[in-house]
CSV table of C-alpha atoms and ligand atoms in Angstrom, one decimal:
chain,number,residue,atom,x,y,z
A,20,UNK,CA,-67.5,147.4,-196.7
A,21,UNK,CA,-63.8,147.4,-198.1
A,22,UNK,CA,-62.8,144.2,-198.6
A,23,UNK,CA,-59.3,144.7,-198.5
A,24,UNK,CA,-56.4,142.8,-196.2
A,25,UNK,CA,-52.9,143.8,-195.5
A,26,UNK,CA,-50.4,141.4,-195.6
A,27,UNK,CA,-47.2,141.5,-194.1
A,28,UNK,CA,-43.9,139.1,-194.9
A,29,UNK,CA,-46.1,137.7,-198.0
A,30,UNK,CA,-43.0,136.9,-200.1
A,31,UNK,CA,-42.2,134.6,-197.4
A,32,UNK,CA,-42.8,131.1,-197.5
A,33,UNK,CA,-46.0,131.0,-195.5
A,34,UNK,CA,-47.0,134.2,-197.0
A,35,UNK,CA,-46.5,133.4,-200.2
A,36,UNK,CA,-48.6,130.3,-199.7
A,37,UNK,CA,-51.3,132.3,-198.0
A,38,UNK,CA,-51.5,134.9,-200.6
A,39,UNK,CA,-51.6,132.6,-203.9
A,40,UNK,CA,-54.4,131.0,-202.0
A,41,UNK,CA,-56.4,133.9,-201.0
A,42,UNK,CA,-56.6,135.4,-204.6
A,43,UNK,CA,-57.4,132.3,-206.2
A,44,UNK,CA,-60.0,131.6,-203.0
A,45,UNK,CA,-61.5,135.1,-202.4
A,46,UNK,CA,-62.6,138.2,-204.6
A,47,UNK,CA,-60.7,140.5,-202.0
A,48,UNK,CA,-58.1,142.7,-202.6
A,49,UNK,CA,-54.3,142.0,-201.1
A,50,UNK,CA,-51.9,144.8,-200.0
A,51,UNK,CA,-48.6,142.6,-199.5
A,52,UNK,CA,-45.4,144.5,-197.3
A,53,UNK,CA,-42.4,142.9,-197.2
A,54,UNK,CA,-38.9,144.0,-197.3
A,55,UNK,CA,-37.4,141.1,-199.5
A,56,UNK,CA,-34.8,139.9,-196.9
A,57,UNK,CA,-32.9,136.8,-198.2
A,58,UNK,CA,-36.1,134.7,-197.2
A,59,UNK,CA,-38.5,137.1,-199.2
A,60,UNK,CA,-38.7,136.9,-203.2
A,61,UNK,CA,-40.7,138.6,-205.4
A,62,UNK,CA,-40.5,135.7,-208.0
A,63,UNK,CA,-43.0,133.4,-205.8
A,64,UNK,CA,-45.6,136.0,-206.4
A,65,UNK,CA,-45.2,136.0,-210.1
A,66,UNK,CA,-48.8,134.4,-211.0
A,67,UNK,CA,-50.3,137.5,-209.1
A,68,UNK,CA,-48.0,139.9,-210.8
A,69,UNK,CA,-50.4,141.5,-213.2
A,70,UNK,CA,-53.4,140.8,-210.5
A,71,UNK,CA,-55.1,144.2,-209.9
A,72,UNK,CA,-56.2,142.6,-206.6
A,73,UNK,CA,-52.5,141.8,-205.9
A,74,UNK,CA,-50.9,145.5,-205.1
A,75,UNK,CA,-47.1,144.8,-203.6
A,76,UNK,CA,-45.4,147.7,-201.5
A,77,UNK,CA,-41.3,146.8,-200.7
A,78,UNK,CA,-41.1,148.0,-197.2
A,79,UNK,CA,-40.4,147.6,-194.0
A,80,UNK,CA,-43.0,146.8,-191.0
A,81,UNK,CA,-40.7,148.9,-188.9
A,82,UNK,CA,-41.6,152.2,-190.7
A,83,UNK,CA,-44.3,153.6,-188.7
A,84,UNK,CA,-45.2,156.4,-191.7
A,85,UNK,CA,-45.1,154.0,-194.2
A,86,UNK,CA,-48.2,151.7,-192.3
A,87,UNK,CA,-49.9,154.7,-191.5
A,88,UNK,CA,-50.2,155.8,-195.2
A,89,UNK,CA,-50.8,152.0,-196.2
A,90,UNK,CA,-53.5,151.5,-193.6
A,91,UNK,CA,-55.1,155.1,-194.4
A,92,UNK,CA,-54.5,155.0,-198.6
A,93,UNK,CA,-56.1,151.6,-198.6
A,94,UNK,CA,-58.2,150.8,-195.7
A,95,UNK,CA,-58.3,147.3,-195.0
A,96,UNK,CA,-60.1,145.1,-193.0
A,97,UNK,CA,-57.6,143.3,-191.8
A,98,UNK,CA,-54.1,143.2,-190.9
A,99,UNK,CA,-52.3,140.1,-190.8
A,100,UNK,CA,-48.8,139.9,-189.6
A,101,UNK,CA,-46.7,137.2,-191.3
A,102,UNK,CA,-43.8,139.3,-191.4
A,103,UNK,CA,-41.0,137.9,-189.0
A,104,UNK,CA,-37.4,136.6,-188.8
A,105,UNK,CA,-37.8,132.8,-188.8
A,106,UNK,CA,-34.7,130.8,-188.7
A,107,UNK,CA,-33.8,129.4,-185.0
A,108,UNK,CA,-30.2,128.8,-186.1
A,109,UNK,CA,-29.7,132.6,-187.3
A,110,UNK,CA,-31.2,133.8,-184.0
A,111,UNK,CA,-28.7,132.1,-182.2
A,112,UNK,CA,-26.2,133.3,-184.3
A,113,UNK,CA,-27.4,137.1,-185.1
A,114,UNK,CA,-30.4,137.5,-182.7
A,115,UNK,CA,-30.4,141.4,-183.3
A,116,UNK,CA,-32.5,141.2,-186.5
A,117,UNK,CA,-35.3,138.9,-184.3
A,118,UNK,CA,-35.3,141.9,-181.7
A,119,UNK,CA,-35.7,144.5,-184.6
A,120,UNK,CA,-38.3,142.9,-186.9
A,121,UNK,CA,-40.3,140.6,-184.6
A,122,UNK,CA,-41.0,142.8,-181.4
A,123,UNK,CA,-40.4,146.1,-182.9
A,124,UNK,CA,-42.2,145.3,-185.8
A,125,UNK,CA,-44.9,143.9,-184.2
A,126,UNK,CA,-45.2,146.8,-181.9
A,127,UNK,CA,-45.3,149.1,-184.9
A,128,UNK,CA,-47.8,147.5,-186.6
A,129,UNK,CA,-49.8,147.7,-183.9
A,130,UNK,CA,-49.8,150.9,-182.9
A,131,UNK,CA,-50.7,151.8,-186.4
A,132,UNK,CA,-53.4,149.4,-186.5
A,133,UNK,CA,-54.9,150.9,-183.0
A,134,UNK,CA,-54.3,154.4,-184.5
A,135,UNK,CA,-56.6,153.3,-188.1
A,136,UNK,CA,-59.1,151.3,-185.7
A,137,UNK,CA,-59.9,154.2,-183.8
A,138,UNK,CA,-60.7,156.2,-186.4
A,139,UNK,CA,-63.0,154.0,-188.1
A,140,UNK,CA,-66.8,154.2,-188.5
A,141,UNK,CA,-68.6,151.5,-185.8
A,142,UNK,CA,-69.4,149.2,-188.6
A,143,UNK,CA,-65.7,148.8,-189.9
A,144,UNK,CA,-64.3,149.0,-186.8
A,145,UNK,CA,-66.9,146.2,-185.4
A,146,UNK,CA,-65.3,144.1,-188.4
A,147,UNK,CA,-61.7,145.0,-188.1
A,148,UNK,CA,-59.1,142.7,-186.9
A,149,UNK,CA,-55.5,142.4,-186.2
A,150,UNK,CA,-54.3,138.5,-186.6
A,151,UNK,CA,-50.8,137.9,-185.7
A,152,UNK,CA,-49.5,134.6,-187.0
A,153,UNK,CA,-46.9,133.1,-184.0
A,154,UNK,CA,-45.2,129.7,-183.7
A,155,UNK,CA,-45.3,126.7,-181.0
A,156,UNK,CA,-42.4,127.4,-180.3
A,157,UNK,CA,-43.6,129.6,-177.5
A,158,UNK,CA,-44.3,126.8,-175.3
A,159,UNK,CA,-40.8,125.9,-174.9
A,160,UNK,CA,-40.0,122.2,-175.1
A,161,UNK,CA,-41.7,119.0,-174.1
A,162,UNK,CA,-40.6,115.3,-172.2
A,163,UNK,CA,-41.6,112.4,-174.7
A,164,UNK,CA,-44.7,111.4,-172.3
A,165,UNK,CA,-46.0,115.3,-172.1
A,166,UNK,CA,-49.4,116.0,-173.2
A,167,UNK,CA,-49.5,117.7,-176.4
A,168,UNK,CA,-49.3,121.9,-176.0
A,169,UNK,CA,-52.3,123.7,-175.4
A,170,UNK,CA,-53.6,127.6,-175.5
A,171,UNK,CA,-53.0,127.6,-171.7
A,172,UNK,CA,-49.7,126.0,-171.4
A,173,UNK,CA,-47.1,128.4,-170.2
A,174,UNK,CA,-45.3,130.2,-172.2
A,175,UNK,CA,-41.6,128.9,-172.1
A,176,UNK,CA,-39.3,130.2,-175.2
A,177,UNK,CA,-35.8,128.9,-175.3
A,178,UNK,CA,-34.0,130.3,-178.5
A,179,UNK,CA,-34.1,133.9,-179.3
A,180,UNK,CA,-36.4,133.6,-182.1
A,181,UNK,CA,-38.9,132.1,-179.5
A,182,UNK,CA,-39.1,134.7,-177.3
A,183,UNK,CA,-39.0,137.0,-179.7
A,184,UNK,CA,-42.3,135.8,-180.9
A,185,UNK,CA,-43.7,135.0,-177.7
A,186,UNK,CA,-42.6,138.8,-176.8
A,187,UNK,CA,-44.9,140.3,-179.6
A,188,UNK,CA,-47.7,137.7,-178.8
A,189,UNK,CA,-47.7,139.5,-175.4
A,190,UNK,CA,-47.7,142.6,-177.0
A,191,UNK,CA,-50.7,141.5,-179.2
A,192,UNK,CA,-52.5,140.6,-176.3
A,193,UNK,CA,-51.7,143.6,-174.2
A,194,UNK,CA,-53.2,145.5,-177.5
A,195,UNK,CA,-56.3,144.0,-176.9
A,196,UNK,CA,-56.3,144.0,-173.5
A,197,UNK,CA,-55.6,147.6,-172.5
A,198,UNK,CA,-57.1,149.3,-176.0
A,199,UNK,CA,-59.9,146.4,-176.6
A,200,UNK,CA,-57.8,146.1,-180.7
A,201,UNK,CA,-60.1,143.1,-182.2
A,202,UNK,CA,-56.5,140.4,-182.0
A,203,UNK,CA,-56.1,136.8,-183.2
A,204,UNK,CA,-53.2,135.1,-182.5
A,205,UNK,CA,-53.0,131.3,-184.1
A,206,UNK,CA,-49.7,129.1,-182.5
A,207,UNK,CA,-48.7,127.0,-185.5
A,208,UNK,CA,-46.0,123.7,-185.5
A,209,UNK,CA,-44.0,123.7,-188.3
A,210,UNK,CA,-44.8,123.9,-191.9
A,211,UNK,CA,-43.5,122.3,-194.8
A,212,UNK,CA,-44.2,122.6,-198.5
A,213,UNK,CA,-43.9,124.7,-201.5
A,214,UNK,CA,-41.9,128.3,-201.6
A,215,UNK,CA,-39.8,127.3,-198.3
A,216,UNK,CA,-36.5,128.6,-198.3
A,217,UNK,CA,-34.0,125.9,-198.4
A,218,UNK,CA,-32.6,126.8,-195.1
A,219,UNK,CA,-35.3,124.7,-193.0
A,220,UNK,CA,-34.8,120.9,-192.7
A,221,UNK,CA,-37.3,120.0,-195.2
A,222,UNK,CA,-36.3,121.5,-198.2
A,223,UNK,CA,-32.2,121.8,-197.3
A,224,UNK,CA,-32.5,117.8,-197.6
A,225,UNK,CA,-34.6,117.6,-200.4
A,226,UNK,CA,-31.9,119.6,-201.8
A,227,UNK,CA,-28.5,118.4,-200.6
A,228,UNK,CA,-30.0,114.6,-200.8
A,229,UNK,CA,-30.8,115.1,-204.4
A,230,UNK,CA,-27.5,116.8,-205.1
A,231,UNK,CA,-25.2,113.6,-203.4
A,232,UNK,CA,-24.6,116.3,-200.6
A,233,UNK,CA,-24.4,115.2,-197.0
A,234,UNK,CA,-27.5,115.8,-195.1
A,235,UNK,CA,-26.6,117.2,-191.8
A,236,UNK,CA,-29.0,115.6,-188.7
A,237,UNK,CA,-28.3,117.7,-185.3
A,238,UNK,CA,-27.7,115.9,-182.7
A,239,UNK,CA,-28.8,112.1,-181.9
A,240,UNK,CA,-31.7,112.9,-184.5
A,241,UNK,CA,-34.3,112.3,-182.3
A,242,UNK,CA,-35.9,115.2,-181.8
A,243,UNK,CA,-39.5,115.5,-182.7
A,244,UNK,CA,-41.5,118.3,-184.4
A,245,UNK,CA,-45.1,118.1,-185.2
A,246,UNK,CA,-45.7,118.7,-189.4
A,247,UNK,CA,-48.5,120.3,-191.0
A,248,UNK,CA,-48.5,121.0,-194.7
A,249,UNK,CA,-48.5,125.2,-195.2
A,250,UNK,CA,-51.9,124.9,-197.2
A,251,UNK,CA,-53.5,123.6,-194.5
A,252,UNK,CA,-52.0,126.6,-192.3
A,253,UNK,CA,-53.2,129.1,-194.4
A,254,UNK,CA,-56.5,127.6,-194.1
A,255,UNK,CA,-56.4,127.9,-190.8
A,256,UNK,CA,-55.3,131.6,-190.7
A,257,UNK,CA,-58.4,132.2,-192.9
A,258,UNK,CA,-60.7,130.2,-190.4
A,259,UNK,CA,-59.7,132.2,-187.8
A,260,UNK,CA,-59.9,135.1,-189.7
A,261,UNK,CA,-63.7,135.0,-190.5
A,262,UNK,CA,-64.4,133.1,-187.5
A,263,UNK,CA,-62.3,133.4,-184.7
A,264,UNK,CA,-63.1,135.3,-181.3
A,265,UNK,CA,-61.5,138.2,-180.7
A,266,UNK,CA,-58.6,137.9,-178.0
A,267,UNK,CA,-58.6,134.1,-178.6
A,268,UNK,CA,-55.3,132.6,-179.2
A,269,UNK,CA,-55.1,129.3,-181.4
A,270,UNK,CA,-53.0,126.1,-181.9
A,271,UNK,CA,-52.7,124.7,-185.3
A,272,UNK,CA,-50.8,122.0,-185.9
A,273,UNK,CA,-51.0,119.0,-188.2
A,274,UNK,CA,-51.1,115.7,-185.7
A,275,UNK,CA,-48.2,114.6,-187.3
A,276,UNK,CA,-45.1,114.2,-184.9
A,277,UNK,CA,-42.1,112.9,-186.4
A,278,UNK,CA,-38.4,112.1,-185.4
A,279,UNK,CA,-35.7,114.6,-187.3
A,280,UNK,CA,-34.2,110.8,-188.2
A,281,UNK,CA,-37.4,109.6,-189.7
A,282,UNK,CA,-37.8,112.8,-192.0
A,283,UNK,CA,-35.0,112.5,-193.2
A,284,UNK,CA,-35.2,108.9,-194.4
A,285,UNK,CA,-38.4,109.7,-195.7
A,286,UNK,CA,-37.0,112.4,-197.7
A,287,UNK,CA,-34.2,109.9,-199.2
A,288,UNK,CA,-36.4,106.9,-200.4
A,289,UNK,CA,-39.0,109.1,-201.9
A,290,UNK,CA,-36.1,110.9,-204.1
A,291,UNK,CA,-34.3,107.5,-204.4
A,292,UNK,CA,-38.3,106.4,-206.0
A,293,UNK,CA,-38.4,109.5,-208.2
A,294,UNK,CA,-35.3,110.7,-209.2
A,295,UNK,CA,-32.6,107.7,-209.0
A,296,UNK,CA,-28.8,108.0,-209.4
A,297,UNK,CA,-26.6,105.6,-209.6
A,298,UNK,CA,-23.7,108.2,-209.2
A,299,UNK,CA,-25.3,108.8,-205.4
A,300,UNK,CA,-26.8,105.5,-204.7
A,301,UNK,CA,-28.7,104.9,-201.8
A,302,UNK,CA,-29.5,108.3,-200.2
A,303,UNK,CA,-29.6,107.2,-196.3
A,304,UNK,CA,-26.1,106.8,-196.8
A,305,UNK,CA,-25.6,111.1,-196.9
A,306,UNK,CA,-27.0,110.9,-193.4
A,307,UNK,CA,-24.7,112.8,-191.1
A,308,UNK,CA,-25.4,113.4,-187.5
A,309,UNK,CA,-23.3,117.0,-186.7
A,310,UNK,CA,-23.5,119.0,-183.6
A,311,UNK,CA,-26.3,120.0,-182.5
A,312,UNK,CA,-28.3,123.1,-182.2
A,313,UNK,CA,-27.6,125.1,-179.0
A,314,UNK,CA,-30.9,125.0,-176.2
A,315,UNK,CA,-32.5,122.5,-179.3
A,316,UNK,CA,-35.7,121.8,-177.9
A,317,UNK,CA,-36.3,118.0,-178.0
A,318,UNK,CA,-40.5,117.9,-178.7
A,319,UNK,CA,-42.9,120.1,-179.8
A,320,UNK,CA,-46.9,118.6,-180.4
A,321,UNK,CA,-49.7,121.1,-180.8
A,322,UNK,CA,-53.1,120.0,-179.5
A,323,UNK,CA,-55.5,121.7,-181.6
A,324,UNK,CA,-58.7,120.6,-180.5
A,325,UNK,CA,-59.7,124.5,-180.0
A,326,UNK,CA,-59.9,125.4,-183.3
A,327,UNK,CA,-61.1,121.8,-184.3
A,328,UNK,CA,-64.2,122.1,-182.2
A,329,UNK,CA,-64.9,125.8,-182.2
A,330,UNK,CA,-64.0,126.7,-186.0
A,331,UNK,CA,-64.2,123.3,-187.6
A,332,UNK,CA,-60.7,123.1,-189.1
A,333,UNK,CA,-58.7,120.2,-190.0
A,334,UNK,CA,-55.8,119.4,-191.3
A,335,UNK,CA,-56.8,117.8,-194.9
A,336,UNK,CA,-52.9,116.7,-196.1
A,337,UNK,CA,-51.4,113.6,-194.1
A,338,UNK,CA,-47.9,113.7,-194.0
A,339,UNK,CA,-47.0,110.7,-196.1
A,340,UNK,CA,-48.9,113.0,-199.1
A,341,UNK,CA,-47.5,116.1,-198.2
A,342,UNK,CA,-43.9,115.1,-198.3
A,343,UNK,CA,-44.4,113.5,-201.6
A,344,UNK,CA,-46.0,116.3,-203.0
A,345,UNK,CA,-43.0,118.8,-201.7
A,346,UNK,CA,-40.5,116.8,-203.1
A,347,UNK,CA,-41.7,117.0,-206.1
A,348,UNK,CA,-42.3,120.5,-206.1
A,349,UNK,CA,-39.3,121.1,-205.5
A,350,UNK,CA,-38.3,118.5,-208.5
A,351,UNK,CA,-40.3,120.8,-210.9
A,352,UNK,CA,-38.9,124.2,-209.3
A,353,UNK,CA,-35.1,124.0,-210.3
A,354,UNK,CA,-34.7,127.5,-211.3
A,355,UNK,CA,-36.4,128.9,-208.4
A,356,UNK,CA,-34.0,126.8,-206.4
A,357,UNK,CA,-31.2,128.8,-208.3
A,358,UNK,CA,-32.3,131.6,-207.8
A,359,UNK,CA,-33.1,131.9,-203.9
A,360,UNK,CA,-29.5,130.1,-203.6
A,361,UNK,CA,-28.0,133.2,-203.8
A,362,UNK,CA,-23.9,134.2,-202.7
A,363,UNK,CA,-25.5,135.0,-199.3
A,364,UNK,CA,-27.2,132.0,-199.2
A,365,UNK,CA,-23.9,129.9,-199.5
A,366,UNK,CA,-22.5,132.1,-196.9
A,367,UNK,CA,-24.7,131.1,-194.3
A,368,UNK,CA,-24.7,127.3,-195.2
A,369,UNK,CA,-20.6,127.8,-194.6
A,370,UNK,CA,-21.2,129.9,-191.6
A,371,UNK,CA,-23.7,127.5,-190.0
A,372,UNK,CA,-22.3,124.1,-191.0
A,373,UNK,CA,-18.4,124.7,-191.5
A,374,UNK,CA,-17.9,123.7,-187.3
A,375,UNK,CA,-20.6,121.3,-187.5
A,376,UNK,CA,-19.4,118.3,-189.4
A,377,UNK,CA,-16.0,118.6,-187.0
A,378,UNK,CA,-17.7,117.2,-183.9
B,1095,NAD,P1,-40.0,133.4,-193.9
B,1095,NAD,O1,-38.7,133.6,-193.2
B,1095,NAD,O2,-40.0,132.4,-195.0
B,1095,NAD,O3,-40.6,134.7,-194.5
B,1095,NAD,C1,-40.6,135.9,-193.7
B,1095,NAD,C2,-41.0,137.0,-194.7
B,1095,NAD,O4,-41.0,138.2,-193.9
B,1095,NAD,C3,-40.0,137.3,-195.8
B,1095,NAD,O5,-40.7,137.5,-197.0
B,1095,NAD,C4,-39.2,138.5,-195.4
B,1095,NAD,O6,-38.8,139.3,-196.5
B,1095,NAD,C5,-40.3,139.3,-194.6
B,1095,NAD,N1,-39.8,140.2,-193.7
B,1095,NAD,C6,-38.8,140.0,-192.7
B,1095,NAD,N2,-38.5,141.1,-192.0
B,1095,NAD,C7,-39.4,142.0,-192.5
B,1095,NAD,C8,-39.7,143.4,-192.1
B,1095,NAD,N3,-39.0,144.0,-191.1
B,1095,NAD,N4,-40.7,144.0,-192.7
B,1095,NAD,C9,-41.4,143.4,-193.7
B,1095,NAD,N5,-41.2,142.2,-194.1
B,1095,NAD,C10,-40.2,141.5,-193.5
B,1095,NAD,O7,-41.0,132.9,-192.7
B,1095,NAD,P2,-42.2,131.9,-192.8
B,1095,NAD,O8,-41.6,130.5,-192.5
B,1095,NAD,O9,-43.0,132.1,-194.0
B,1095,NAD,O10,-43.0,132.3,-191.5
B,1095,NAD,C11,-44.0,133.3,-191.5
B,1095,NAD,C12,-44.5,133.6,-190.2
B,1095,NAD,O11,-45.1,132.4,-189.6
B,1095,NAD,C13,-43.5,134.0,-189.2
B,1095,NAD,O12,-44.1,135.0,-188.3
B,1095,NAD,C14,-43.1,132.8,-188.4
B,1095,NAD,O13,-42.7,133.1,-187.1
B,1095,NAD,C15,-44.5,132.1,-188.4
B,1095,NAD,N6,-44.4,130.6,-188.3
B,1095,NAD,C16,-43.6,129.9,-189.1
B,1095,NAD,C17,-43.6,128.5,-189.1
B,1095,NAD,C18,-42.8,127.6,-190.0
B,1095,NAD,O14,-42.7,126.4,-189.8
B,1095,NAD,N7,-42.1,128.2,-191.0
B,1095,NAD,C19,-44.5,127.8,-188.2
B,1095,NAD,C20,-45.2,128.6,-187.3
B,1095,NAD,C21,-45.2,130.0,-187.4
B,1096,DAU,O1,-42.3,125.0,-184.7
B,1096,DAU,C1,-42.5,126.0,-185.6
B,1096,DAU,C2,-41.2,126.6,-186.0
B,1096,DAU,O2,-40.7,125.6,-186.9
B,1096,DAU,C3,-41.3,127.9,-186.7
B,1096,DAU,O3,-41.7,128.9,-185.8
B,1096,DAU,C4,-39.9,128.3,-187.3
B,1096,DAU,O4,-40.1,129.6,-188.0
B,1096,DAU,C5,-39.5,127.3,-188.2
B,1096,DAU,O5,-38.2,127.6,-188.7
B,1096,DAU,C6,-39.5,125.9,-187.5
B,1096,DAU,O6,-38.4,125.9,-186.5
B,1096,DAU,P1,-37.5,124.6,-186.3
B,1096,DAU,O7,-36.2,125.0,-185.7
B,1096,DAU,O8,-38.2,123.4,-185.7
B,1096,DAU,O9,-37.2,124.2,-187.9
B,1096,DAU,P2,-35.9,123.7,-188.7
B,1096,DAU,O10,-36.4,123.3,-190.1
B,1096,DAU,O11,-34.8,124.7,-188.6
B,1096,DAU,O12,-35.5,122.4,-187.9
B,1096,DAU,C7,-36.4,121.3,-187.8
B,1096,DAU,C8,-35.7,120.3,-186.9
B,1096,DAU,O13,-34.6,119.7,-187.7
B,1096,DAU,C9,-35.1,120.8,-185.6
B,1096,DAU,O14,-35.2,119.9,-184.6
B,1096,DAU,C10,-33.6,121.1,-186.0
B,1096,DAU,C11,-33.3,120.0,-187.0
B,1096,DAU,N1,-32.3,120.3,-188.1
B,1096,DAU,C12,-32.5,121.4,-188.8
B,1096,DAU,C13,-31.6,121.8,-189.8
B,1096,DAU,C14,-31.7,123.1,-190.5
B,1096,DAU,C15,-31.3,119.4,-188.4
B,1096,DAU,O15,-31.3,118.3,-187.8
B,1096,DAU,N2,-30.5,119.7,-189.4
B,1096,DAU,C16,-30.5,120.9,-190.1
B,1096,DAU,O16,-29.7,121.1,-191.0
């Protein structure tokens, strides 16, 4: 049987992750669309360049022709949708984009995807499957005391990136539902580590914290978000992958909740360790609580005994080894830092932040 996966959005940061690992992991071939946004670069992918298993198309999930001819020229197994808008602060700002890619993408791509199945002998089409990665987000926000989100819990979005995704996760479901597509959908908290664009908390502290920039906390600070190291996702997305039930949604997450506050910190006194300057001093002293994020949810926790139990993942990074090990990624990553940091990228840091710091 053709071993071959398409990937969509894999010159994102989870993407990018995901495919690096399932080249040097796998024997399979990788068909990777993406339409090189400002969160997409082609340089992550530069160690699977010359890879004849490593075939990238620049495109757009939107283009219903263009899947068709991908999913009929190369005939893969598997479609796995990475491909998204991702940043909750542009959706509130632009949420036109979220509509566009993340609902009518995902809409496209399946379509396409039910089109291919159906036309596939009963042994491929046995195998096939559709596996739409979607955020925790869905599930709204949680009280302190709340148990931790599960499979069943309601869905609740609150930002327009939210229910953009929990949109298409309906329409994944619905998919398999009504046309009986072979769908996984895996619910994952938020992901830290190599390759992520410098918009996210994570690496926009690493960043301004080891440049003697402020380092903008929203609101009191105490919100809480539950970290999981993006290797450890990707494993996940290839668990469920080979493993997972058909229909079955499931929550990944890494059992690590953390205050925005205590990231933050974290970040400063492992760069204070590696890379001290006396011209910056003490880092925790860039720490500036700005206004927060409109509808900022104040908890997220994934319980993610499902695919603990039933598929035998874990998370294998704790957070206290993951942080350390992004930091210094980033560290060793300087000009890939310059170049993501494009014009547009300072545009949006002035757009977002400009009225922030006046609170
Ligand atoms: P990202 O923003 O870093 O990357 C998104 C990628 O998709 C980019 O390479 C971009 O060029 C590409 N893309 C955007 N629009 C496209 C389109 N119309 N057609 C083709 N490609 C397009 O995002 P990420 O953080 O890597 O997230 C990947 C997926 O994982 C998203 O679906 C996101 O919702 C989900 N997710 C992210 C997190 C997280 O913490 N980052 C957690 C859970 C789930
Ligand atoms: O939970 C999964 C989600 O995690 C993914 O679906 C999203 O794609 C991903 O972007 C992420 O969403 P968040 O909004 O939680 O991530 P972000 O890094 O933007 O923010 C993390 C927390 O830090 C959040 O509570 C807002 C806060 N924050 C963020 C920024 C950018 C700050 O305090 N200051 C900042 O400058």
């Amino acid at each position: 049987m053709n071993n071959t996966i398409l990937v969509t959005g894999g010159a994102g940061f989870i993407g990018t992750n995901f495919v690096l690992q399932w080249i040097a992991n796998t024997e399979a071939r990788v068909v990777n669309l993406d339409l090189l946004t400002y969160a997409g670069n082609r340089r992550n992918l530069q160690s699977v360049e010359n890879d004849p298993r490593h075939i990238f198309v620049h495109g757009n999930i939107c283009d219903d022709a263009l899947i068709a001819s991908l999913l009929k020229q190369h005939q893969p197994r598997a479609i796995l949708n990475f491909a998204a808008e991702s940043h909750v602060d542009r959706s509130i700002s632009g949420p036109a984009a979220f509509i566009q890619t993340n609902i009518f993408g995902a809409f496209t791509l399946l379509e396409q995807a039910r089109v291919y199945w159906d036309s596939l002998e009963p042994e491929a089409k046995t195998a096939f499957r559709f596996l739409h990665v979607s955020t925790d987000e869905v599930y709204g926000t949680l009280q302190p005391e709340d148990p931790a989100f599960q499979e069943t819990t309601p869905y609740a979005p609150n930002s327009p990136y939210a229910a953009s995704k929990a949109s298409s996760d309906m329409l994944v479901r619905a998919w398999h539902h009504t046309y009986g597509l072979p769908v996984l959908t895996t619910n994952c908290s938020n992901n830290y580590g190599p390759w992520q664009f410098p918009e996210k908390l994570i690496p926009l502290t690493i960043l301004n914290a080891l440049e003697g920039k402020p380092l903008p906390v929203y609101g009191d600070g105490l919100n809480v978000r539950d970290w999981l190291f993006v290797e450890d996702h990707c494993a996940a997305i290839s668990r469920v992958l080979e493993e997972g039930r058909p229909g079955e949604t499931y929550n990944v997450g890494g059992n690590s909740e953390r205050r925005n506050i205590d990231v933050v910190t974290t970040i400063c006194d492992i760069l204070d360790e590696l890379q001290p300057d006396s011209a910056i001093g003490t880092r925790r002293k860039l720490i500036t609580y700005v206004k927060d994020r409109p509808g900022h949810d104040r908890r997220y926790a994934i319980d993610a005994e499902k695919i603990s139990k039933e598929l035998g993942w874990h998370p294998a990074q704790q957070f206290e080894s993951g942080i350390h090990r992004t930091v210094e990624w980033f560290l060793a990553h300087r000009n890939w830092v310059d170049e993501v940091r494009s014009g547009a990228y300072h545009e949006w840091i002035e757009q977002n932040y400009a009225g922030r710091f006046a609170q």
